[in-house]
Every structure is written in C-alpha cells, then in structure tokens.
Short mmCIF file of C-alpha atoms in Angstrom, two decimals:
data_model
loop_
_atom_site.label_atom_id
_atom_site.label_comp_id
_atom_site.label_asym_id
_atom_site.label_seq_id
_atom_site.Cartn_x
_atom_site.Cartn_y
_atom_site.Cartn_z
CA MET U 182 67.49 -20.79 43.31
CA HIS U 183 70.42 -23.24 43.21
CA ASP U 184 72.99 -22.77 40.46
CA ALA U 185 72.12 -25.16 37.64
CA GLY U 186 75.79 -25.85 36.92
CA THR U 187 78.16 -24.70 34.21
CA HIS U 188 77.24 -24.72 30.56
CA GLU U 189 79.54 -27.71 30.03
CA ASP U 190 77.94 -29.62 32.91
CA VAL U 191 74.45 -29.07 31.57
CA GLU U 192 75.47 -30.22 28.11
CA ALA U 193 77.01 -33.36 29.58
CA GLY U 194 73.80 -34.11 31.44
CA ALA U 195 71.83 -33.56 28.28
CA ARG U 196 73.90 -36.16 26.43
CA GLN U 197 73.12 -38.66 29.13
CA SER U 198 69.38 -37.92 28.91
CA GLU U 199 68.56 -37.65 25.23
CA PRO U 200 64.89 -37.00 24.42
CA VAL U 201 62.89 -40.18 24.07
CA GLN U 202 61.50 -41.00 20.66
CA VAL U 203 58.39 -43.10 21.31
CA SER U 204 57.23 -45.12 18.34
CA GLY U 205 53.79 -46.59 18.01
CA ALA U 206 53.36 -49.54 20.39
CA SER U 207 51.53 -52.71 19.56
CA GLY U 208 47.76 -52.85 19.83
CA ILE U 209 48.06 -55.13 22.87
CA ALA U 210 50.44 -52.71 24.65
CA THR U 211 48.25 -49.75 23.84
CA SER U 212 45.16 -51.58 25.08
CA ARG U 213 46.95 -52.54 28.30
CA ALA U 214 48.06 -48.96 28.85
CA GLY U 215 44.54 -47.77 28.17
CA ASP U 216 43.14 -50.20 30.73
CA ARG U 217 45.63 -49.01 33.33
CA LEU U 218 44.61 -45.42 32.65
CA GLY U 219 40.91 -46.10 33.00
CA ARG U 220 40.90 -44.94 36.61
CA ILE U 221 42.64 -41.70 35.66
CA GLN U 222 40.02 -41.05 32.97
CA THR U 223 37.19 -41.74 35.41
CA VAL U 224 38.63 -39.39 38.02
CA ALA U 225 39.20 -36.65 35.42
CA ASP U 226 35.61 -36.79 34.22
CA ALA U 227 34.12 -36.81 37.71
CA ALA U 228 36.47 -34.25 39.21
CA LEU U 229 35.62 -31.61 36.65
CA THR U 230 32.21 -31.21 38.24
CA HIS U 231 33.34 -30.40 41.77
CA LEU U 232 37.10 -29.90 42.14
CA ASP U 233 39.09 -26.75 41.60
CA VAL U 234 42.26 -26.85 39.50
CA ASP U 235 44.70 -27.56 42.35
CA ASP U 236 42.59 -30.33 43.88
CA LEU U 237 41.92 -31.83 40.45
CA LEU U 238 45.61 -32.03 39.60
CA THR U 239 46.51 -33.50 42.99
CA GLU U 240 43.83 -36.17 42.59
CA LEU U 241 45.10 -37.05 39.13
CA LEU U 242 48.69 -37.29 40.37
CA ASP U 243 47.62 -39.90 42.93
CA ARG U 244 46.28 -42.04 40.09
CA VAL U 245 49.43 -41.47 38.03
CA LEU U 246 51.59 -42.74 40.91
CA GLU U 247 49.41 -45.84 41.20
CA VAL U 248 49.60 -46.63 37.50
CA ILE U 249 53.29 -45.83 36.93
CA GLY U 250 54.54 -47.21 40.25
CA ALA U 251 56.68 -44.13 40.93
CA ASP U 252 57.54 -42.38 44.20
CA THR U 253 57.10 -38.74 43.17
CA ALA U 254 54.97 -36.86 40.69
CA ALA U 255 54.53 -33.19 39.83
CA ILE U 256 52.71 -30.94 37.42
CA LEU U 257 54.17 -27.57 36.44
CA LEU U 258 51.98 -25.20 34.43
CA LEU U 259 53.39 -22.65 32.01
CA ASP U 260 53.14 -18.95 32.85
CA GLU U 261 53.30 -17.52 29.34
CA ARG U 262 54.00 -13.96 30.45
CA SER U 263 57.14 -14.83 32.41
CA GLU U 264 58.01 -17.89 30.26
CA GLU U 265 58.41 -19.98 33.40
CA LEU U 266 56.97 -23.29 34.56
CA VAL U 267 55.21 -22.93 37.91
CA ALA U 268 54.94 -25.90 40.30
CA THR U 269 51.18 -26.32 40.70
CA ALA U 270 50.61 -29.82 42.12
CA ALA U 271 52.96 -32.45 43.57
CA ARG U 272 53.05 -35.78 45.37
CA GLY U 273 56.17 -36.84 47.24
CA ILE U 274 57.82 -33.49 46.52
CA GLU U 275 55.16 -31.13 47.88
CA GLU U 276 57.94 -28.65 48.68
CA GLU U 277 57.94 -27.67 45.00
CA VAL U 278 54.46 -26.21 45.34
CA ARG U 279 54.82 -24.85 48.86
CA GLN U 280 58.01 -23.00 47.95
CA GLY U 281 56.57 -21.67 44.69
CA VAL U 282 59.24 -23.23 42.46
CA ARG U 283 59.51 -21.68 38.99
CA ILE U 284 61.59 -23.16 36.17
CA PRO U 285 62.68 -21.01 33.20
CA LEU U 286 61.47 -22.34 29.87
CA GLY U 287 64.27 -24.29 28.23
CA SER U 288 66.32 -24.73 31.43
CA GLY U 289 66.99 -28.05 33.12
CA PHE U 290 64.83 -31.15 32.90
CA ALA U 291 61.30 -29.73 32.98
CA GLY U 292 62.27 -26.61 31.05
CA ARG U 293 63.66 -28.68 28.18
CA ILE U 294 60.57 -30.89 28.04
CA ALA U 295 58.35 -27.82 27.63
CA ALA U 296 60.63 -26.06 25.15
CA GLU U 297 61.18 -29.13 22.97
CA LYS U 298 57.62 -30.51 23.36
CA ARG U 299 58.80 -34.10 23.84
CA PRO U 300 59.46 -36.58 26.64
CA ILE U 301 62.81 -36.92 28.40
CA MET U 302 64.13 -39.69 30.66
CA LEU U 303 66.86 -39.17 33.25
CA ASP U 304 69.06 -41.87 34.79
CA ARG U 305 71.00 -39.26 36.74
CA VAL U 306 69.39 -36.50 38.83
CA ASP U 307 71.79 -33.78 39.92
CA SER U 308 72.69 -30.14 39.28
CA THR U 309 73.84 -30.93 35.74
CA THR U 310 70.50 -32.36 34.62
CA VAL U 311 67.77 -30.60 36.63
CA TRP U 312 67.21 -26.98 37.62
CA ASN U 313 65.39 -27.53 40.90
CA PRO U 314 67.68 -28.69 43.78
CA ILE U 315 64.72 -30.16 45.68
CA LEU U 316 64.75 -33.09 43.27
CA TRP U 317 68.28 -34.30 43.96
CA GLU U 318 68.23 -33.27 47.62
CA LYS U 319 65.24 -35.60 48.12
CA GLY U 320 67.30 -38.47 46.73
CA ILE U 321 65.44 -39.03 43.46
CA ARG U 322 67.50 -41.35 41.26
CA ALA U 323 65.58 -41.46 37.97
CA MET U 324 62.89 -39.39 36.32
CA VAL U 325 60.71 -39.27 33.23
CA GLY U 326 58.66 -36.30 32.09
CA VAL U 327 56.30 -35.41 29.25
CA PRO U 328 54.77 -32.15 28.04
CA LEU U 329 51.13 -31.26 28.66
CA LEU U 330 49.81 -30.22 25.26
CA SER U 331 46.51 -28.69 24.16
CA ALA U 332 46.02 -28.27 20.41
CA GLY U 333 49.78 -28.34 20.00
CA ARG U 334 50.33 -25.59 22.58
CA VAL U 335 52.39 -26.33 25.68
CA MET U 336 50.40 -25.98 28.90
CA GLY U 337 53.03 -27.42 31.20
CA VAL U 338 54.96 -30.55 32.19
CA LEU U 339 54.11 -33.78 34.00
CA HIS U 340 57.02 -35.70 35.53
CA VAL U 341 57.48 -38.68 37.85
CA GLY U 342 60.50 -39.96 39.75
CA THR U 343 61.78 -42.87 41.80
CA TYR U 344 64.13 -43.22 44.78
CA GLY U 345 65.18 -46.81 44.14
CA SER U 346 66.97 -48.68 41.41
CA GLN U 347 63.96 -48.64 39.06
CA ARG U 348 64.64 -47.09 35.68
CA PHE U 349 61.95 -45.91 33.33
CA GLY U 350 61.50 -47.27 29.81
CA PRO U 351 59.52 -46.57 26.64
CA ASP U 352 56.40 -48.27 28.04
CA ASP U 353 56.42 -45.88 30.99
CA VAL U 354 56.83 -42.94 28.62
CA GLU U 355 53.88 -44.09 26.54
CA LEU U 356 51.76 -44.54 29.64
CA LEU U 357 52.72 -41.12 30.98
CA GLN U 358 51.90 -39.53 27.62
CA LEU U 359 48.42 -41.05 27.69
CA ALA U 360 47.98 -39.73 31.24
CA ALA U 361 49.23 -36.31 30.13
CA GLU U 362 46.61 -36.18 27.36
CA ARG U 363 43.82 -36.68 29.88
CA ILE U 364 45.35 -34.30 32.42
CA ALA U 365 45.84 -31.60 29.78
CA GLY U 366 42.24 -31.87 28.62
CA ALA U 367 40.84 -31.80 32.15
CA THR U 368 43.14 -28.95 33.17
CA GLN U 369 42.37 -26.85 30.11
CA SER U 370 38.62 -27.04 30.76
CA GLN U 371 38.95 -26.35 34.46
CA VAL U 372 41.48 -23.52 34.11
CA ALA U 373 39.29 -21.82 31.51
CA ALA U 374 36.22 -22.10 33.73
CA THR U 375 38.12 -20.89 36.80
CA GLU U 376 39.68 -17.95 34.97
CA ARG U 377 36.34 -16.89 33.51
CA ALA U 378 34.65 -17.01 36.92
CA THR U 379 37.55 -15.15 38.54
CA ALA U 380 37.61 -12.52 35.79
CA LEU U 381 33.86 -12.01 36.07
CA ARG U 382 34.05 -11.59 39.85
CA LEU U 383 36.98 -9.19 39.51
CA GLN U 384 35.29 -7.19 36.79
CA ARG U 385 32.02 -6.83 38.68
CA SER U 386 33.84 -5.98 41.91
CA LEU U 387 35.56 -3.07 40.15
CA LEU U 388 32.38 -1.56 38.74
CA PRO U 389 30.83 1.12 40.95
CA GLY U 390 28.87 -0.50 43.75
CA ALA U 391 26.37 2.35 43.67
CA LEU U 392 26.05 5.23 41.26
CA PRO U 393 26.39 8.72 42.77
CA ARG U 394 23.30 10.55 44.00
CA LEU U 395 23.46 14.11 42.72
CA ALA U 396 20.81 16.79 42.50
CA ALA U 397 22.07 17.80 39.04
CA PHE U 398 22.26 14.32 37.46
CA ASP U 399 20.56 10.93 37.24
CA PHE U 400 22.34 7.74 36.22
CA ALA U 401 21.66 4.16 35.14
CA ALA U 402 24.13 1.48 34.08
CA ARG U 403 24.39 -2.12 32.89
CA TYR U 404 27.19 -4.60 32.41
CA VAL U 405 26.69 -7.87 30.47
CA ALA U 406 29.44 -10.50 30.13
CA ALA U 407 30.17 -11.92 26.72
CA ASP U 408 29.08 -15.36 25.61
CA GLU U 409 32.67 -16.16 24.57
CA GLY U 410 34.41 -14.95 27.72
CA VAL U 411 34.79 -11.99 30.03
CA GLY U 412 36.66 -9.02 28.61
CA GLY U 413 38.03 -5.73 29.91
CA ASP U 414 34.99 -3.44 29.53
CA TRP U 415 34.10 -1.05 32.33
CA TYR U 416 32.29 2.13 33.26
CA ASP U 417 32.95 4.48 36.15
CA VAL U 418 31.25 7.50 37.68
CA PHE U 419 32.73 9.55 40.51
CA VAL U 420 32.60 13.03 41.99
CA LEU U 421 35.75 14.84 43.13
CA PRO U 422 35.91 16.93 46.34
CA SER U 423 35.65 20.01 44.13
CA GLY U 424 32.23 18.87 42.92
CA VAL U 425 33.51 17.97 39.43
CA LEU U 426 31.75 14.95 37.90
CA TRP U 427 33.75 12.33 35.96
CA VAL U 428 32.20 9.73 33.67
CA VAL U 429 34.52 7.09 32.18
CA THR U 430 33.93 4.17 29.85
CA GLY U 431 36.70 1.91 28.60
CA ASP U 432 37.57 -1.35 26.92
CA VAL U 433 40.85 -3.28 27.26
CA ALA U 434 41.79 -5.34 24.20
CA GLY U 435 41.48 -9.09 24.70
CA HIS U 436 39.47 -11.31 26.98
CA GLY U 437 39.85 -13.26 30.16
CA LEU U 438 41.48 -12.65 33.50
CA GLU U 439 44.42 -10.70 32.10
CA ALA U 440 42.14 -8.15 30.41
CA ALA U 441 40.12 -7.79 33.61
CA VAL U 442 43.28 -7.18 35.65
CA VAL U 443 44.52 -4.51 33.23
CA MET U 444 41.07 -2.93 33.32
CA GLY U 445 41.24 -2.69 37.11
CA ARG U 446 44.63 -1.01 36.96
CA LEU U 447 43.49 1.51 34.36
CA ARG U 448 40.39 2.36 36.36
CA SER U 449 42.46 3.02 39.48
CA THR U 450 45.04 5.03 37.52
CA ILE U 451 42.42 7.30 35.96
CA ARG U 452 40.79 7.88 39.33
CA ALA U 453 44.13 8.78 40.93
CA TYR U 454 45.16 11.20 38.19
CA ALA U 455 41.68 12.78 38.17
CA LEU U 456 41.92 13.32 41.93
CA ASP U 457 45.14 15.27 41.31
CA GLY U 458 43.04 17.77 39.37
CA GLY U 459 43.94 16.77 35.82
CA SER U 460 41.87 17.48 32.74
CA PRO U 461 40.40 14.49 30.85
CA GLU U 462 42.93 14.80 28.05
CA GLY U 463 45.78 15.23 30.54
CA VAL U 464 44.66 12.23 32.55
CA LEU U 465 44.50 10.07 29.43
CA GLU U 466 47.98 11.22 28.37
CA ARG U 467 49.46 10.30 31.75
CA THR U 468 47.56 6.99 31.83
CA ASP U 469 48.86 6.17 28.36
CA ARG U 470 52.43 6.80 29.49
CA LYS U 471 51.99 4.55 32.53
CA LEU U 472 50.41 1.76 30.49
CA ARG U 473 53.14 1.77 27.85
CA HIS U 474 55.90 1.72 30.46
CA PHE U 475 54.59 -0.86 32.91
CA GLU U 476 52.44 -3.02 30.63
CA PRO U 477 53.86 -2.77 27.11
CA GLY U 478 51.72 -4.45 24.48
CA GLU U 479 48.42 -3.80 26.26
CA ILE U 480 45.90 -1.64 24.41
CA ALA U 481 42.73 0.04 25.62
CA THR U 482 40.16 2.51 24.36
CA VAL U 483 38.76 5.03 26.84
CA VAL U 484 36.45 8.01 26.83
CA CYS U 485 36.41 10.52 29.71
CA ALA U 486 33.72 13.17 30.15
CA VAL U 487 34.00 15.86 32.82
CA TRP U 488 31.32 18.25 34.05
CA GLU U 489 32.26 21.23 36.21
CA PRO U 490 29.59 23.23 38.08
CA PRO U 491 27.19 24.59 36.86
CA PHE U 492 27.38 21.55 34.52
CA GLN U 493 26.28 23.29 31.33
CA THR U 494 29.10 21.79 29.24
CA ALA U 495 30.87 18.45 29.15
CA ARG U 496 34.59 18.34 28.40
CA ILE U 497 35.20 15.06 26.59
CA SER U 498 38.41 13.36 25.52
CA THR U 499 38.46 10.01 23.75
CA ALA U 500 41.32 7.58 23.21
CA GLY U 501 40.00 5.65 20.22
CA HIS U 502 36.71 4.82 21.95
CA VAL U 503 33.25 4.72 20.35
CA PRO U 504 31.63 8.17 20.72
CA PRO U 505 28.77 8.88 23.16
CA VAL U 506 25.23 9.56 21.93
CA LEU U 507 23.49 12.76 23.06
CA ALA U 508 19.76 13.44 23.07
CA ALA U 509 18.79 17.03 23.92
CA PRO U 510 15.23 18.28 24.46
CA GLU U 511 13.32 18.90 21.20
CA GLN U 512 16.27 17.62 19.15
CA PRO U 513 17.00 14.22 17.59
CA ALA U 514 19.70 12.12 19.21
CA VAL U 515 23.15 12.43 17.63
CA VAL U 516 26.35 10.46 17.76
CA LEU U 517 28.82 13.04 19.00
CA ASP U 518 31.38 14.11 16.42
CA LEU U 519 34.55 13.89 18.50
CA GLU U 520 38.05 13.92 17.11
CA PRO U 521 39.55 10.73 18.57
CA ASP U 522 43.11 10.38 19.77
CA PRO U 523 44.83 6.98 19.43
CA PRO U 524 43.97 4.22 21.93
CA LEU U 525 46.08 3.94 25.03
CA GLY U 526 49.17 1.83 24.56
CA VAL U 527 49.45 2.40 20.80
CA THR U 528 51.78 5.38 20.61
CA GLY U 529 53.30 8.02 22.82
CA ARG U 530 50.77 10.68 21.85
CA ARG U 531 51.37 14.02 23.52
CA GLY U 532 48.99 16.90 23.49
CA ARG U 533 45.75 14.89 23.53
CA ILE U 534 42.68 16.95 22.81
CA ALA U 535 39.24 17.52 24.31
CA THR U 536 35.93 18.64 22.85
CA TYR U 537 33.47 20.88 24.70
CA VAL U 538 29.87 19.68 24.26
CA PRO U 539 26.88 21.76 25.44
CA VAL U 540 24.51 19.67 27.56
CA PRO U 541 21.18 21.47 28.09
CA PRO U 542 19.02 20.61 31.12
CA GLY U 543 17.04 17.43 30.52
CA SER U 544 19.60 16.05 28.04
CA VAL U 545 20.55 12.37 28.09
CA MET U 546 24.03 11.14 27.16
CA VAL U 547 24.77 7.45 26.59
CA PHE U 548 28.26 6.00 27.06
CA TYR U 549 28.95 2.42 26.00
CA THR U 550 31.54 -0.08 24.78
CA ASP U 551 31.77 -1.46 21.26
CA GLY U 552 30.12 -4.77 22.15
CA LEU U 553 26.82 -2.89 22.14
CA VAL U 554 27.02 -1.75 18.52
CA GLU U 555 29.51 -3.99 16.70
CA ARG U 556 28.31 -7.07 14.81
CA ARG U 557 30.43 -9.28 12.59
CA SER U 558 27.76 -9.30 9.88
CA GLU U 559 27.31 -5.53 9.53
CA SER U 560 29.23 -2.27 9.55
CA LEU U 561 29.70 -0.20 12.70
CA ASP U 562 27.57 2.59 11.20
CA VAL U 563 24.54 0.29 11.21
CA GLY U 564 24.96 -0.35 14.92
CA LEU U 565 25.48 3.33 15.68
CA ASP U 566 22.32 4.23 13.76
CA ARG U 567 20.38 1.62 15.71
CA LEU U 568 21.69 3.03 18.97
CA ARG U 569 20.94 6.63 18.00
CA ALA U 570 17.35 5.67 17.14
CA ALA U 571 16.90 4.06 20.56
CA VAL U 572 18.16 7.05 22.57
CA GLY U 573 15.75 9.79 23.59
CA ILE U 574 14.68 12.02 26.43
CA GLY U 575 13.55 10.32 29.63
CA HIS U 576 14.72 8.81 32.88
CA PRO U 577 18.12 7.12 32.40
CA ALA U 578 16.74 3.74 33.49
CA VAL U 579 13.98 3.94 30.87
CA VAL U 580 16.41 5.03 28.15
CA LEU U 581 18.78 2.23 29.12
CA HIS U 582 15.97 -0.32 28.87
CA ARG U 583 15.13 0.86 25.35
CA VAL U 584 18.79 0.71 24.32
CA MET U 585 19.31 -2.83 25.62
CA ALA U 586 16.06 -4.05 24.08
CA ALA U 587 16.91 -2.57 20.68
CA LEU U 588 20.56 -3.64 20.50
CA ILE U 589 20.78 -6.80 22.64
CA GLY U 590 17.25 -8.17 22.82
CA SER U 591 17.26 -11.89 23.61
CA ASP U 592 20.74 -12.51 22.18
CA GLN U 593 23.78 -13.30 24.30
CA PRO U 594 26.39 -10.72 23.18
CA ALA U 595 29.56 -12.04 21.57
CA ASP U 596 31.54 -9.28 23.30
CA ASP U 597 31.24 -7.63 26.70
CA VAL U 598 28.79 -4.75 26.94
CA ALA U 599 29.02 -1.84 29.36
CA VAL U 600 26.43 0.95 29.07
CA LEU U 601 25.97 4.07 31.18
CA THR U 602 23.21 6.64 30.72
CA VAL U 603 23.52 10.11 32.22
CA ARG U 604 20.74 12.72 32.40
CA ARG U 605 21.34 16.29 33.36
CA ALA U 606 18.38 17.20 35.50
CA LEU U 607 16.06 20.07 34.67
CA ASP U 608 16.97 23.27 36.46
CA ARG U 609 15.21 23.36 39.77
#
C-alpha cells in the first residue's frame, strides 16, 4: 500500500476538504433529485430477485454514473472484524476490486467518510487526501463520497470521481445521499440473504455425510435451521482407528456466517485432538486454549462422549452444554447429572473433568443443542422435562421422531436445533 503521507500532509488535505454539511433542499430540488433516482430505485427493486451482491452493486453504480455524470464510482463495504473498508464494486476504477484494496477505518478519504458518518468533497486528489494511490494515478481530479448507512450503522462508502474540470456541489451530495440510501437498503437485504444461504450450506456441509455403521451402536440425527438465521449448532460422530467411538454436540454463540465458520473450526480441532488419543476432557481443554488464543471473544458450549470397547460406559465431559438424556431398559429416562465446566472461550480452565456413565445394552442416549428445549416464555426445566418425557427405548430414528414431534411440532424454531440419538445395541 502506498504511503498516505505525513501527518502534517494529511491534516492539510483535510482542511482543504472539510466535511459537507447538507441542509434540507427545496421541495422542487428534492423532487428533481427523486425523479433522477427513479431508475436507480427500479433497478434496486428488480435486481434483488436475481442478482448476487457483486452484480447488484455494479448495476447500481452504472445508474449512479448516469445520474451524477461522473467518470468513476466505487462501493467499499465495511469489514467489522478488521475495521477496514473493502473495495467491492467499481466502475472506471475496477482495479480497486481486482487488487482487493482495503482502507483502514478513519484513514484517507473513504476511511474518514465511514468513521465520521458524513459526506466529504475533494477538490484535490493526491497522497495527502486519499489512502489509495490508484485514485490519483488514474488522474481523478475531484471526488465526493457518502456513507452507506443502515439503521445508523455504517455499512460502507459510496464515492464518485471526475477526470475533468467538473467540481461537485451540494446538489451532487444530496443526490448521492439519496442513491446511498437505496443502495444501502438493497445491499443489506441481499448481503443478509447471501450470508444466510452461505452459512446454511457451510453448516450442512460440515455435518457428517453419513453416520457410522457399527455393530454395537445405531444412530439417527437431525439438523433444523432457525427461523431467525443460521447459527453455529452441530453434531458429530466418528470412530478412531482404535475402535473408540466419539459423539460430539456443540453450539457456537451467535448466528450467521461467522458462527458457522467458527463451528467448522471447532469441529475440525476436536477431531484432530481426538485422533491424537486425547480424553474428552483433555480435548476440550486444548480446544479451549486454541479458541481463546486464535479467536478471542468467541464462545461455544460443547459436550463430548467417548465409548471404548466393550462400550459398557460412556466417558462424558461438558463445557457448559445442555446435558444428554439417557433412557435405559426398564428405567425412566433421566437428564444426566453432569458437573459442567465453563463454556469454551470463557476462561482458561485447566483440569476439566469427565463423568463416567453406565450405558446398558439397549439404552438410548439423546444429545442436542439448546434450541430444542429453550423457549423465551418458559424456564429451561420445562423444556428438559418435555424432552425427558419424549425419550424412551426404541430404534434411534423412532425416538428422534418422537422428540421432534413433542418439542418442535409444526413450529419453526427460533434457534438452530441439532439432535443426535445413540442406541447401544443389545448384546449379540
């Protein structure tokens, strides 16, 4: 990245390009601007039905150039994790997107617009006023930019530029702000839909494609996405070369693509540490350490159950996760009384513990995430009692059907739901 100039140079450029204070225009001016933006509005509404985010933004930029009469236009979207603006769509300066330009929040022209949440006009484009050298190397002489806002939150920046002697004025700023409102609304809807679809595909791709076929166990599983967005719930079942069976259920805090990505990393981490021969409590301790170091601030609950041949006992360790339910032959189902350790990512807990649970032949154990039992209108104990009443002896697929019918029914869950039923087969 080109040096943005000395502190004194940047301050001098800032004095030359003070933020624009746009007062309310007359009704005639506003009407005229609205008429000029009619084509942008039409494209935004139609494009939402068939264009992805990148194509949508590029299409909208074409209309912005027509209406404003500028030579270049670009949209940079905010990456909140890195606090950088990422060049996402451009016309006339496509290099921004192709080279993956990123602008630190608060730096240069676009960075200031985003940080200050207000428009800025430039009559001089050089290293003292803009961060990205592409802009002055292309010969742009003047620029105006506005923030993309959604419910007061900055989504990014829209800016246009010209090569000639044209200079932008308050009318252009007002027009660009009206365009930014429509672009922000269209982008917000499309980004949310794209992220949800991507997260759902990622989440489902990381669930086991097929449950193991073992003489000693039968399995059945379900995953249901939430009505309000995909989260970080998962289940996993795998057998090590030693013949040891691992059953894992977990839930990453939050929703959306980020939670699904963290979930995928945790799943792979647990598998890797388990393959090294670790105990469930040891694997969770090491996973916790990795999460806190590489992804500070992320939190997840996880339960790991391990059966070693001859599979008479399960060794279970839980990191703040809801406890499994066990139904043994000729006994009522019980919610296992496990002493939970803290969730992963909360504290550097050392010496995590495990509980040994006898699992007689024919027993069924149900693992699940909290979306199955938690309801905003009732206590968790009510949901756990409902689950316990639905669990009994039988084929895992039949038990799973009863559980889903009793706790989900015809409702779309407000939170993700992952459920796994495990039956230890009768001795043969």
